[in-house]
Coordinates of C-alpha atoms in Angstrom, one line a residue:
X13 CA 102.4 59.0 98.5
X14 CA 106.0 59.9 99.0
X15 CA 108.1 57.0 100.2
X16 CA 110.7 57.2 103.0
X17 CA 113.5 56.6 100.4
X18 CA 112.3 59.6 98.4
X19 CA 112.1 61.8 101.5
X20 CA 115.6 60.8 102.4
X21 CA 116.9 61.7 98.9
X22 CA 115.2 65.1 99.0
X23 CA 116.7 66.0 102.3
X24 CA 120.1 64.9 101.2
X25 CA 119.8 67.1 98.0
X26 CA 118.9 70.2 100.1
X27 CA 121.7 69.4 102.5
X28 CA 124.1 69.2 99.5
X29 CA 123.2 72.9 98.7
X30 CA 120.5 72.6 96.1
X31 CA 117.7 75.1 96.3
X32 CA 114.1 74.0 97.1
X33 CA 113.0 75.1 93.7
X34 CA 115.7 73.0 92.0
X35 CA 114.8 70.0 94.1
X36 CA 111.1 70.5 93.3
X37 CA 111.8 70.5 89.6
X38 CA 114.1 67.4 89.9
X39 CA 111.6 65.3 91.8
X40 CA 108.4 66.6 90.2
X41 CA 106.8 68.0 93.3
X42 CA 105.5 71.4 94.4
X43 CA 107.7 73.7 96.4
X44 CA 105.2 73.5 99.3
X45 CA 105.4 69.7 99.3
X46 CA 109.2 69.8 99.5
X47 CA 108.9 72.3 102.4
X48 CA 106.6 69.9 104.2
X49 CA 109.0 67.0 103.8
X50 CA 111.9 69.1 105.2
X51 CA 109.8 70.3 108.2
X52 CA 108.3 66.8 109.0
X53 CA 109.3 65.5 112.4
X54 CA 110.8 62.0 112.0
X55 CA 112.1 61.6 115.6
X56 CA 109.3 59.2 116.5
X57 CA 107.5 56.4 114.6
X58 CA 104.0 57.5 113.4
X59 CA 101.2 56.2 115.7
X60 CA 98.9 53.6 114.1
X61 CA 95.9 54.8 116.2
X62 CA 93.4 56.5 114.0
X63 CA 92.7 60.2 114.7
X64 CA 89.4 61.1 116.2
X65 CA 87.3 62.9 113.6
X66 CA 85.0 65.7 114.3
X67 CA 81.5 64.4 114.9
X68 CA 79.1 65.4 112.1
X69 CA 75.9 64.2 114.0
X70 CA 74.6 64.8 117.5
X71 CA 74.5 62.2 120.2
X72 CA 70.9 61.2 119.5
X73 CA 71.9 59.7 116.2
X74 CA 74.6 57.5 117.7
X75 CA 72.2 56.5 120.5
X76 CA 69.5 55.5 118.0
X77 CA 72.0 53.6 115.9
X78 CA 73.3 51.7 118.9
X79 CA 69.8 50.9 120.1
X80 CA 68.9 49.5 116.7
X81 CA 72.1 47.4 116.4
X82 CA 71.9 45.9 119.9
X83 CA 68.2 45.1 119.6
X84 CA 68.6 43.5 116.2
X85 CA 71.7 41.4 117.1
X86 CA 69.9 40.0 120.2
X87 CA 66.5 39.3 118.6
X88 CA 66.9 38.9 114.9
X89 CA 68.8 36.5 112.7
X90 CA 71.6 38.0 110.6
X91 CA 69.4 37.9 107.4
X92 CA 66.7 40.0 109.1
X93 CA 68.9 42.7 110.6
X94 CA 68.8 46.2 109.1
X95 CA 71.6 47.3 106.8
X96 CA 73.6 50.5 107.1
X97 CA 71.9 51.7 103.9
X98 CA 68.5 51.2 105.4
X99 CA 69.3 53.0 108.6
X100 CA 70.8 55.9 106.7
X101 CA 67.6 56.2 104.6
X102 CA 65.5 56.3 107.7
X103 CA 67.7 59.1 109.1
X104 CA 67.5 61.0 105.9
X105 CA 63.7 60.8 105.7
X106 CA 63.4 62.1 109.3
X107 CA 61.1 59.3 110.2
X108 CA 63.0 58.4 113.4
X109 CA 61.2 59.4 116.5
X110 CA 63.4 61.6 118.8
X111 CA 66.0 62.3 116.1
X112 CA 65.5 65.3 113.9
X113 CA 66.3 65.1 110.2
X114 CA 70.0 65.7 109.8
X115 CA 72.4 65.8 106.8
X116 CA 74.5 62.8 107.7
X117 CA 76.3 61.0 104.9
X118 CA 76.0 57.3 104.3
X119 CA 79.7 56.9 104.9
X120 CA 79.4 58.6 108.3
X121 CA 76.6 56.2 109.3
X122 CA 78.7 53.2 108.2
X123 CA 81.6 54.5 110.3
X124 CA 79.3 54.9 113.3
X125 CA 77.9 51.4 112.9
X126 CA 81.4 49.9 112.6
X127 CA 82.4 51.5 115.8
X128 CA 79.3 50.4 117.6
X129 CA 79.7 46.8 116.4
X130 CA 83.3 46.9 117.7
X131 CA 82.0 47.9 121.1
X132 CA 79.4 45.1 121.1
X133 CA 82.1 42.5 120.3
X134 CA 84.4 43.9 123.0
X135 CA 81.7 43.2 125.6
X136 CA 81.5 39.5 124.7
X137 CA 83.5 37.1 126.9
X138 CA 86.7 35.8 125.5
X139 CA 87.8 32.2 125.2
X140 CA 90.2 30.4 127.6
X141 CA 92.9 28.2 126.3
X142 CA 92.5 24.8 128.1
X143 CA 94.7 21.7 128.7
X144 CA 93.1 18.3 128.4
X145 CA 94.1 15.2 130.4
X146 CA 95.0 12.0 128.6
X147 CA 92.0 9.9 127.7
X148 CA 89.4 12.7 127.7
X149 CA 87.2 12.6 124.6
X150 CA 84.7 14.7 122.8
X151 CA 81.9 13.5 120.5
X152 CA 79.7 15.2 117.9
X153 CA 77.8 14.6 114.7
X154 CA 78.3 16.3 111.4
X155 CA 76.1 16.2 108.3
X156 CA 77.7 15.1 105.0
X157 CA 76.2 15.5 101.5
X158 CA 77.1 12.7 99.2
X159 CA 75.8 10.3 96.5
X160 CA 75.0 6.9 98.0
X161 CA 73.9 4.1 95.7
X162 CA 73.2 6.7 92.9
X163 CA 71.0 8.9 95.1
X164 CA 72.0 12.3 96.6
X165 CA 71.4 12.3 100.3
X166 CA 72.6 13.7 103.6
X167 CA 74.2 11.2 106.0
X168 CA 75.6 11.6 109.5
X169 CA 79.2 11.3 110.6
X170 CA 80.0 10.5 114.2
X171 CA 83.3 12.0 115.2
X172 CA 85.3 11.3 118.4
X173 CA 88.4 13.3 119.2
X174 CA 91.0 13.0 122.0
X175 CA 92.1 16.7 122.5
X176 CA 95.3 15.8 124.4
X177 CA 96.8 14.2 121.2
X178 CA 94.4 15.6 118.6
X179 CA 93.7 12.0 117.4
X180 CA 90.4 11.8 115.5
X181 CA 88.1 8.9 114.7
X182 CA 85.0 9.0 112.5
X183 CA 82.2 6.7 111.4
X184 CA 79.6 7.3 108.6
X185 CA 76.0 6.4 109.7
X186 CA 72.5 6.7 108.2
X187 CA 71.1 9.0 110.9
X188 CA 71.6 10.6 114.3
X189 CA 69.3 8.4 116.4
X190 CA 70.4 6.5 119.5
X191 CA 70.9 3.2 117.6
X192 CA 73.4 5.0 115.3
X193 CA 75.1 6.6 118.3
X194 CA 75.5 3.3 119.9
X195 CA 76.8 1.6 116.7
X196 CA 79.3 4.4 116.0
X197 CA 80.7 4.6 119.5
X198 CA 81.0 0.8 119.7
X199 CA 82.8 0.7 116.4
X200 CA 85.3 3.4 117.5
X201 CA 85.8 1.9 121.0
X202 CA 86.5 -1.5 119.4
X203 CA 89.0 0.1 117.0
X204 CA 90.7 2.0 119.8
X205 CA 90.9 -1.0 122.0
X206 CA 89.4 0.8 125.0
X207 CA 86.9 3.3 126.3
X208 CA 87.7 7.0 127.2
X209 CA 86.9 7.5 130.9
X210 CA 85.3 10.9 130.2
X211 CA 83.4 11.9 127.1
X212 CA 81.9 15.4 126.4
X213 CA 78.7 15.7 124.4
X214 CA 76.3 18.4 123.5
X215 CA 72.7 18.2 124.6
X216 CA 71.6 15.9 121.9
X217 CA 68.1 14.4 122.3
X218 CA 69.5 10.8 122.0
X219 CA 71.3 11.4 125.3
X220 CA 69.5 14.2 127.2
X221 CA 65.7 14.3 127.6
X222 CA 65.7 17.6 129.7
X223 CA 68.1 20.3 130.7
X224 CA 67.6 21.6 134.2
X225 CA 68.9 24.9 135.6
X226 CA 71.1 24.8 138.7
X227 CA 69.1 25.4 141.8
X228 CA 65.9 23.8 140.5
X229 CA 64.1 21.3 142.7
X230 CA 65.9 18.2 141.5
X231 CA 64.7 14.6 141.4
X232 CA 66.9 11.7 142.5
X233 CA 67.5 10.6 138.9
X234 CA 69.1 13.8 137.8
X235 CA 72.6 13.4 136.4
X236 CA 75.4 15.8 137.5
X237 CA 73.1 17.7 139.8
X238 CA 75.9 19.8 141.2
X239 CA 77.3 21.0 137.9
X240 CA 75.2 20.6 134.8
X241 CA 71.9 18.9 135.9
X242 CA 70.5 16.8 133.1
X243 CA 67.8 14.1 132.8
X244 CA 69.4 11.3 130.8
X245 CA 67.7 9.0 128.4
X246 CA 67.5 5.5 129.8
X247 CA 69.1 3.8 126.7
X248 CA 72.0 6.2 126.9
X249 CA 72.3 5.7 130.6
X250 CA 72.4 1.9 129.9
X251 CA 75.3 2.4 127.5
X252 CA 77.2 4.6 130.0
X253 CA 76.9 1.9 132.6
X254 CA 77.9 -0.9 130.2
X255 CA 81.1 0.8 129.1
X256 CA 81.8 2.7 132.3
X257 CA 82.5 6.1 130.9
X258 CA 81.4 9.4 132.5
X259 CA 79.5 11.8 130.3
X260 CA 79.9 15.6 130.4
X261 CA 77.5 17.9 128.7
X262 CA 78.0 21.4 127.3
X263 CA 76.0 24.3 128.3
X264 CA 73.1 25.0 126.0
X265 CA 74.1 26.8 122.7
X266 CA 77.7 26.5 123.7
X267 CA 79.3 24.3 121.0
X268 CA 82.6 26.1 121.6
X269 CA 82.9 24.0 124.8
X270 CA 83.8 21.1 122.6
X271 CA 85.9 23.0 120.1
X272 CA 88.2 20.1 119.4
X273 CA 85.5 17.9 117.9
X274 CA 83.8 20.8 116.2
X275 CA 87.0 21.4 114.3
X276 CA 87.4 17.7 113.6
X277 CA 84.0 17.6 112.0
X278 CA 85.2 20.2 109.5
X279 CA 88.4 18.3 109.0
X280 CA 86.5 15.1 108.2
X281 CA 84.3 16.9 105.7
X282 CA 87.2 18.6 103.8
X283 CA 89.4 15.5 103.7
X284 CA 86.9 12.7 102.9
X285 CA 83.7 14.3 101.5
X286 CA 84.8 17.3 99.5
X287 CA 84.2 17.5 96.6
X288 CA 81.0 15.5 96.7
X289 CA 81.8 11.8 96.6
X290 CA 79.8 8.7 95.5
X291 CA 79.6 5.5 97.5
X292 CA 78.3 2.3 95.9
X293 CA 79.1 0.0 98.9
X294 CA 77.3 -0.3 102.2
X295 CA 78.3 2.1 105.0
X296 CA 80.1 -0.6 107.0
X297 CA 82.4 -1.3 104.1
X298 CA 83.1 2.4 103.6
X299 CA 84.0 2.8 107.3
X300 CA 86.3 -0.2 107.3
X301 CA 88.1 0.6 104.0
X302 CA 88.1 4.4 103.8
X303 CA 87.1 6.4 106.9
X304 CA 88.8 4.6 109.8
X305 CA 92.1 3.8 107.8
X306 CA 92.1 7.5 106.8
X307 CA 91.9 8.6 110.4
X308 CA 94.7 6.2 111.3
X309 CA 96.9 7.6 108.6
X310 CA 96.4 11.2 109.8
X311 CA 98.1 10.2 113.1
X312 CA 101.4 10.4 111.2
X313 CA 101.0 14.2 111.0
X314 CA 102.6 16.6 113.4
X315 CA 100.6 18.1 116.3
X316 CA 99.7 21.7 115.4
X317 CA 101.1 23.1 118.7
X318 CA 103.4 20.5 120.3
X319 CA 105.6 19.6 117.3
X320 CA 105.3 15.9 118.0
X321 CA 103.7 13.1 116.0
X322 CA 100.1 12.7 116.9
X323 CA 100.7 8.9 117.2
X324 CA 103.3 9.5 119.9
X325 CA 100.9 11.7 121.9
X326 CA 98.0 9.2 121.3
X327 CA 99.9 6.6 123.2
X328 CA 99.2 8.6 126.4
X329 CA 95.5 8.5 125.6
X330 CA 95.7 4.7 125.0
X331 CA 97.3 4.2 128.4
X332 CA 94.4 6.1 130.0
X333 CA 91.6 4.1 128.3
X334 CA 89.2 1.9 130.2
X335 CA 89.3 -1.8 129.1
X336 CA 86.6 -3.0 126.8
X337 CA 83.9 -5.2 128.4
X338 CA 83.8 -8.8 127.5
X339 CA 80.6 -8.3 125.5
X340 CA 80.1 -5.2 123.2
X341 CA 77.0 -3.1 123.7
X342 CA 73.9 -4.0 121.8
X343 CA 72.3 -0.7 120.8
X344 CA 69.0 -2.1 119.7
X345 CA 65.8 -0.6 121.1
X346 CA 62.2 -1.8 121.2
X347 CA 58.9 -0.1 120.3
X348 CA 55.3 -1.2 119.9
X349 CA 53.0 -0.8 116.9
X350 CA 49.6 -1.9 115.6
X351 CA 49.1 -3.4 112.2
X352 CA 46.8 -1.2 110.0
X353 CA 44.3 -2.1 107.3
X354 CA 47.0 -2.5 104.7
X355 CA 48.9 -5.1 106.9
X356 CA 51.6 -2.5 107.6
X357 CA 53.2 -1.0 110.6
X358 CA 54.3 2.6 110.7
X359 CA 57.6 3.8 112.2
X360 CA 59.1 7.2 112.0
X361 CA 57.2 8.1 108.8
X362 CA 57.8 4.9 107.0
X363 CA 55.5 1.9 106.5
X364 CA 56.6 -1.8 106.6
X365 CA 54.4 -4.7 105.4
X366 CA 54.0 -7.6 107.8
X367 CA 52.4 -11.0 107.7
X368 CA 49.7 -10.2 110.4
X369 CA 46.0 -9.5 110.5
X370 CA 45.0 -5.9 111.0
X371 CA 44.7 -4.7 114.6
X372 CA 47.5 -7.0 115.7
X373 CA 50.0 -5.5 118.2
X374 CA 53.6 -6.2 117.2
X375 CA 57.0 -5.5 118.8
X376 CA 59.7 -3.8 116.7
X377 CA 63.4 -4.4 117.5
X378 CA 65.3 -1.4 116.0
X379 CA 69.0 -1.3 115.1
X380 CA 70.8 1.3 113.0
X381 CA 70.3 -0.7 109.8
X382 CA 67.4 -3.2 110.3
X383 CA 64.0 -3.7 111.9
X384 CA 62.9 -7.1 113.2
X385 CA 59.1 -7.3 113.8
X386 CA 57.7 -9.9 116.2
X387 CA 54.2 -10.8 117.2
X388 CA 53.0 -11.6 120.7
X389 CA 54.0 -15.2 120.3
X390 CA 57.6 -14.2 119.5
X391 CA 57.1 -15.2 115.9
X392 CA 59.1 -13.1 113.3
X393 CA 56.5 -11.5 111.0
X394 CA 58.9 -9.1 109.2
X395 CA 62.5 -8.3 108.8
X396 CA 63.4 -5.1 106.9
X397 CA 66.3 -2.8 106.1
X398 CA 65.5 0.4 108.1
X399 CA 64.3 3.2 106.0
X400 CA 65.2 6.8 106.8
X401 CA 63.2 8.3 103.9
X402 CA 60.0 10.0 105.0
X403 CA 56.9 8.6 103.5
X404 CA 58.5 5.4 102.1
X405 CA 56.6 2.1 102.0
X406 CA 58.4 -1.2 102.0
X407 CA 56.4 -4.0 100.5
X408 CA 56.7 -7.8 101.1
X409 CA 56.2 -8.9 97.5
X410 CA 55.2 -12.4 98.6
X411 CA 52.4 -11.0 100.7
X412 CA 51.5 -8.5 98.0
X413 CA 51.3 -11.2 95.3
X414 CA 49.2 -13.3 97.7
X415 CA 46.7 -10.4 98.1
X416 CA 46.7 -9.7 94.4
X417 CA 46.0 -13.4 93.5
X418 CA 42.9 -13.1 95.8
X419 CA 41.9 -9.7 94.4
X420 CA 43.2 -9.7 90.8
X421 CA 41.2 -6.6 89.9
X422 CA 43.5 -4.6 92.3
X423 CA 46.4 -5.2 89.9
X424 CA 45.3 -2.1 87.9
X425 CA 46.5 0.2 90.6
X426 CA 49.2 -2.0 92.1
X427 CA 52.8 -1.0 92.7
X428 CA 53.7 -4.2 90.9
X429 CA 52.9 -2.6 87.6
X430 CA 55.9 -0.3 87.9
X431 CA 58.2 -3.4 87.8
X432 CA 56.5 -4.9 84.8
X433 CA 57.7 -4.3 81.2
X434 CA 55.2 -3.1 78.7
X435 CA 54.5 -6.6 77.2
X436 CA 53.8 -8.3 80.6
X437 CA 51.7 -5.4 81.9
X438 CA 49.6 -5.3 78.7
X439 CA 49.1 -9.1 78.8
X440 CA 48.0 -9.1 82.5
X441 CA 45.6 -6.1 81.9
X442 CA 43.8 -8.0 79.1
X443 CA 43.3 -11.2 81.0
X444 CA 40.1 -12.2 82.6
X445 CA 40.0 -12.0 86.4
X446 CA 40.4 -15.8 87.0
X447 CA 43.2 -16.1 84.5
X448 CA 45.0 -13.1 86.0
X449 CA 44.6 -14.5 89.5
X450 CA 46.2 -17.8 88.3
X451 CA 49.1 -16.1 86.6
X452 CA 49.8 -13.9 89.7
X453 CA 49.7 -17.0 91.9
X454 CA 52.2 -18.6 89.6
X455 CA 54.5 -15.5 89.8
X456 CA 54.3 -15.8 93.6
X457 CA 55.2 -19.5 93.5
X458 CA 58.3 -18.7 91.4
X459 CA 59.4 -16.0 93.8
X460 CA 59.9 -18.6 96.6
X461 CA 63.0 -19.8 94.7
X462 CA 64.1 -16.7 92.7
X463 CA 64.2 -12.9 92.9
X464 CA 61.1 -11.1 91.7
X465 CA 63.1 -9.3 88.9
X466 CA 64.3 -12.7 87.5
X467 CA 60.7 -14.1 87.6
X468 CA 59.3 -11.1 85.7
X469 CA 62.1 -11.5 83.2
X470 CA 61.2 -15.1 82.8
X471 CA 57.6 -14.2 82.3
X472 CA 58.5 -11.9 79.4
X473 CA 60.4 -14.7 77.8
X474 CA 57.5 -17.1 78.3
X475 CA 55.1 -14.7 76.6
X476 CA 57.3 -14.5 73.6
X477 CA 57.4 -18.3 73.4
X478 CA 53.7 -18.8 74.0
X479 CA 52.4 -16.2 71.5
X480 CA 48.8 -17.1 70.7
X481 CA 48.4 -19.8 73.3
X482 CA 45.9 -19.8 76.2
X483 CA 46.4 -18.3 79.6
X484 CA 46.6 -21.8 81.1
X485 CA 49.5 -22.7 78.8
X486 CA 51.3 -19.5 79.9
X487 CA 50.8 -20.4 83.6
X488 CA 52.0 -24.0 83.0
X489 CA 55.0 -22.8 81.0
X490 CA 55.9 -20.2 83.7
X491 CA 55.7 -22.7 86.5
X492 CA 58.2 -24.9 84.7
X493 CA 60.4 -22.1 83.3
X494 CA 64.0 -22.4 84.4
X495 CA 63.5 -25.8 85.9
X496 CA 65.2 -29.0 84.6
X497 CA 62.9 -31.2 82.4
X498 CA 63.0 -35.0 82.3
X499 CA 65.4 -34.9 79.4
X500 CA 67.7 -32.5 81.2
X501 CA 67.7 -34.5 84.5
X502 CA 71.3 -35.9 84.9
X503 CA 71.5 -39.7 85.0
X504 CA 73.0 -41.3 88.0
X505 CA 75.7 -43.9 87.7
X506 CA 77.2 -46.3 90.2
X507 CA 80.9 -46.0 90.8
X508 CA 82.9 -49.0 89.5
X509 CA 84.7 -49.6 92.8
X510 CA 81.4 -50.5 94.4
X511 CA 81.3 -53.9 92.5
X512 CA 77.5 -54.0 92.3
X513 CA 76.0 -56.9 90.3
X514 CA 72.4 -56.6 89.0
X515 CA 70.4 -59.8 89.5
X516 CA 67.2 -60.4 87.5
X517 CA 64.5 -61.9 89.8
X518 CA 63.2 -65.4 88.9
X519 CA 59.4 -65.7 88.6
X520 CA 59.5 -69.6 88.8
X521 CA 58.8 -69.5 92.4
X522 CA 55.3 -68.1 91.6
X523 CA 54.5 -71.0 89.2
X524 CA 54.4 -68.7 86.2
X525 CA 56.6 -68.3 83.2
X526 CA 56.6 -64.6 83.2
X527 CA 53.2 -64.0 81.6
X528 CA 49.6 -64.6 82.5

């Protein structure tokens, strides 16, 4: 391609009297090329609009391609939509009804498809740039992949943004249930020192139980009946009433209506969780030491549009916040369950062992992190960390050892064997049933004062010391293992400042001389 500088030099050379042939030899171009450069009209800038090419296919081909693209984009996922190569092959084979076989190149089909896609995109509604009042907030969840306590898992991050200032707050949580929503919002509200008067959400199941269409026959308990009618979950409604904020909900499948927080979720992912991080502490400690301080530090940045510090703009949001209530919201919820044949209750795919007879109805108080299980007499029969791993079983080792001491033959297939070292497991497997029951009862007794892992470690040491001795000796030694003996018991002494004198009693009053 000949540059404008070279064209200028060629014209100047001809104007200086050189022949076209001489200029062609000097610049290494053909005489016809030099003539085209001299005849080229440079009075106007060249138009960037592409020239319309002559159509190499009839209208039926374009109509068929447009029908295929519009249908696939509306009904199929991107992975299942036909490619340009596949559509060209169908045209070549002549297998398209209503379109005769025609010699259309693959490049022509690609050009047609690009033009049709451009027309489809042009028909979509464009976005509107909005302004947000101070104090208005948006909330959304994001999923983060990380290594927590040496296990790879996906946890949820609750993100709240204030679009007026672009201030962002985030909280790492184990799941996206209502208890986690309540815990995350309460933590953020407490850190902000107030509650945003209006918060926009998507139609998450923890807040919205049903989406109604405008104009439907609406019941009295429908929220925002004039705008976006929704049926709100009772627990979420209770939280709204407690904090006093008004909830706004996006249209279905319209995440762009809360674009500020959608962008903030990506910002949190790239700044705190990429590349994949490992967390050894609990989530509360991570939020308090990493996530929330990191969001506070980001307020020192400049707003992407207004050119001011985010912290300065955030002050307007702070002034518009509602005051915190005297008592923070308790996001715990309740559910009922029945104890099964294994003395377990099941909740959300996980099983928890309780100290109850089978068939007993219990009440479960659920928080984001723990479960408290009560019977009908308000007696606590179980307290567990809440499990979010499907199919997990949480055993109460005291109850399990109690059952094993009653049914010692069940030890063969007991989960307890996974915690035993080879020596202890082999010893228990070779014991007679009564001796095994006695040893399991002794292990249970020791777990009242020590962790199970420490008790099993002590059992291993006792077996080494009692090599060749009877099972009864092992049980006796285990019961006393780690406890102070008579020789080890510290002697008590009386402080000198007490001035205590020891008097030996006289036996003369009994008419005896000290012996029979």
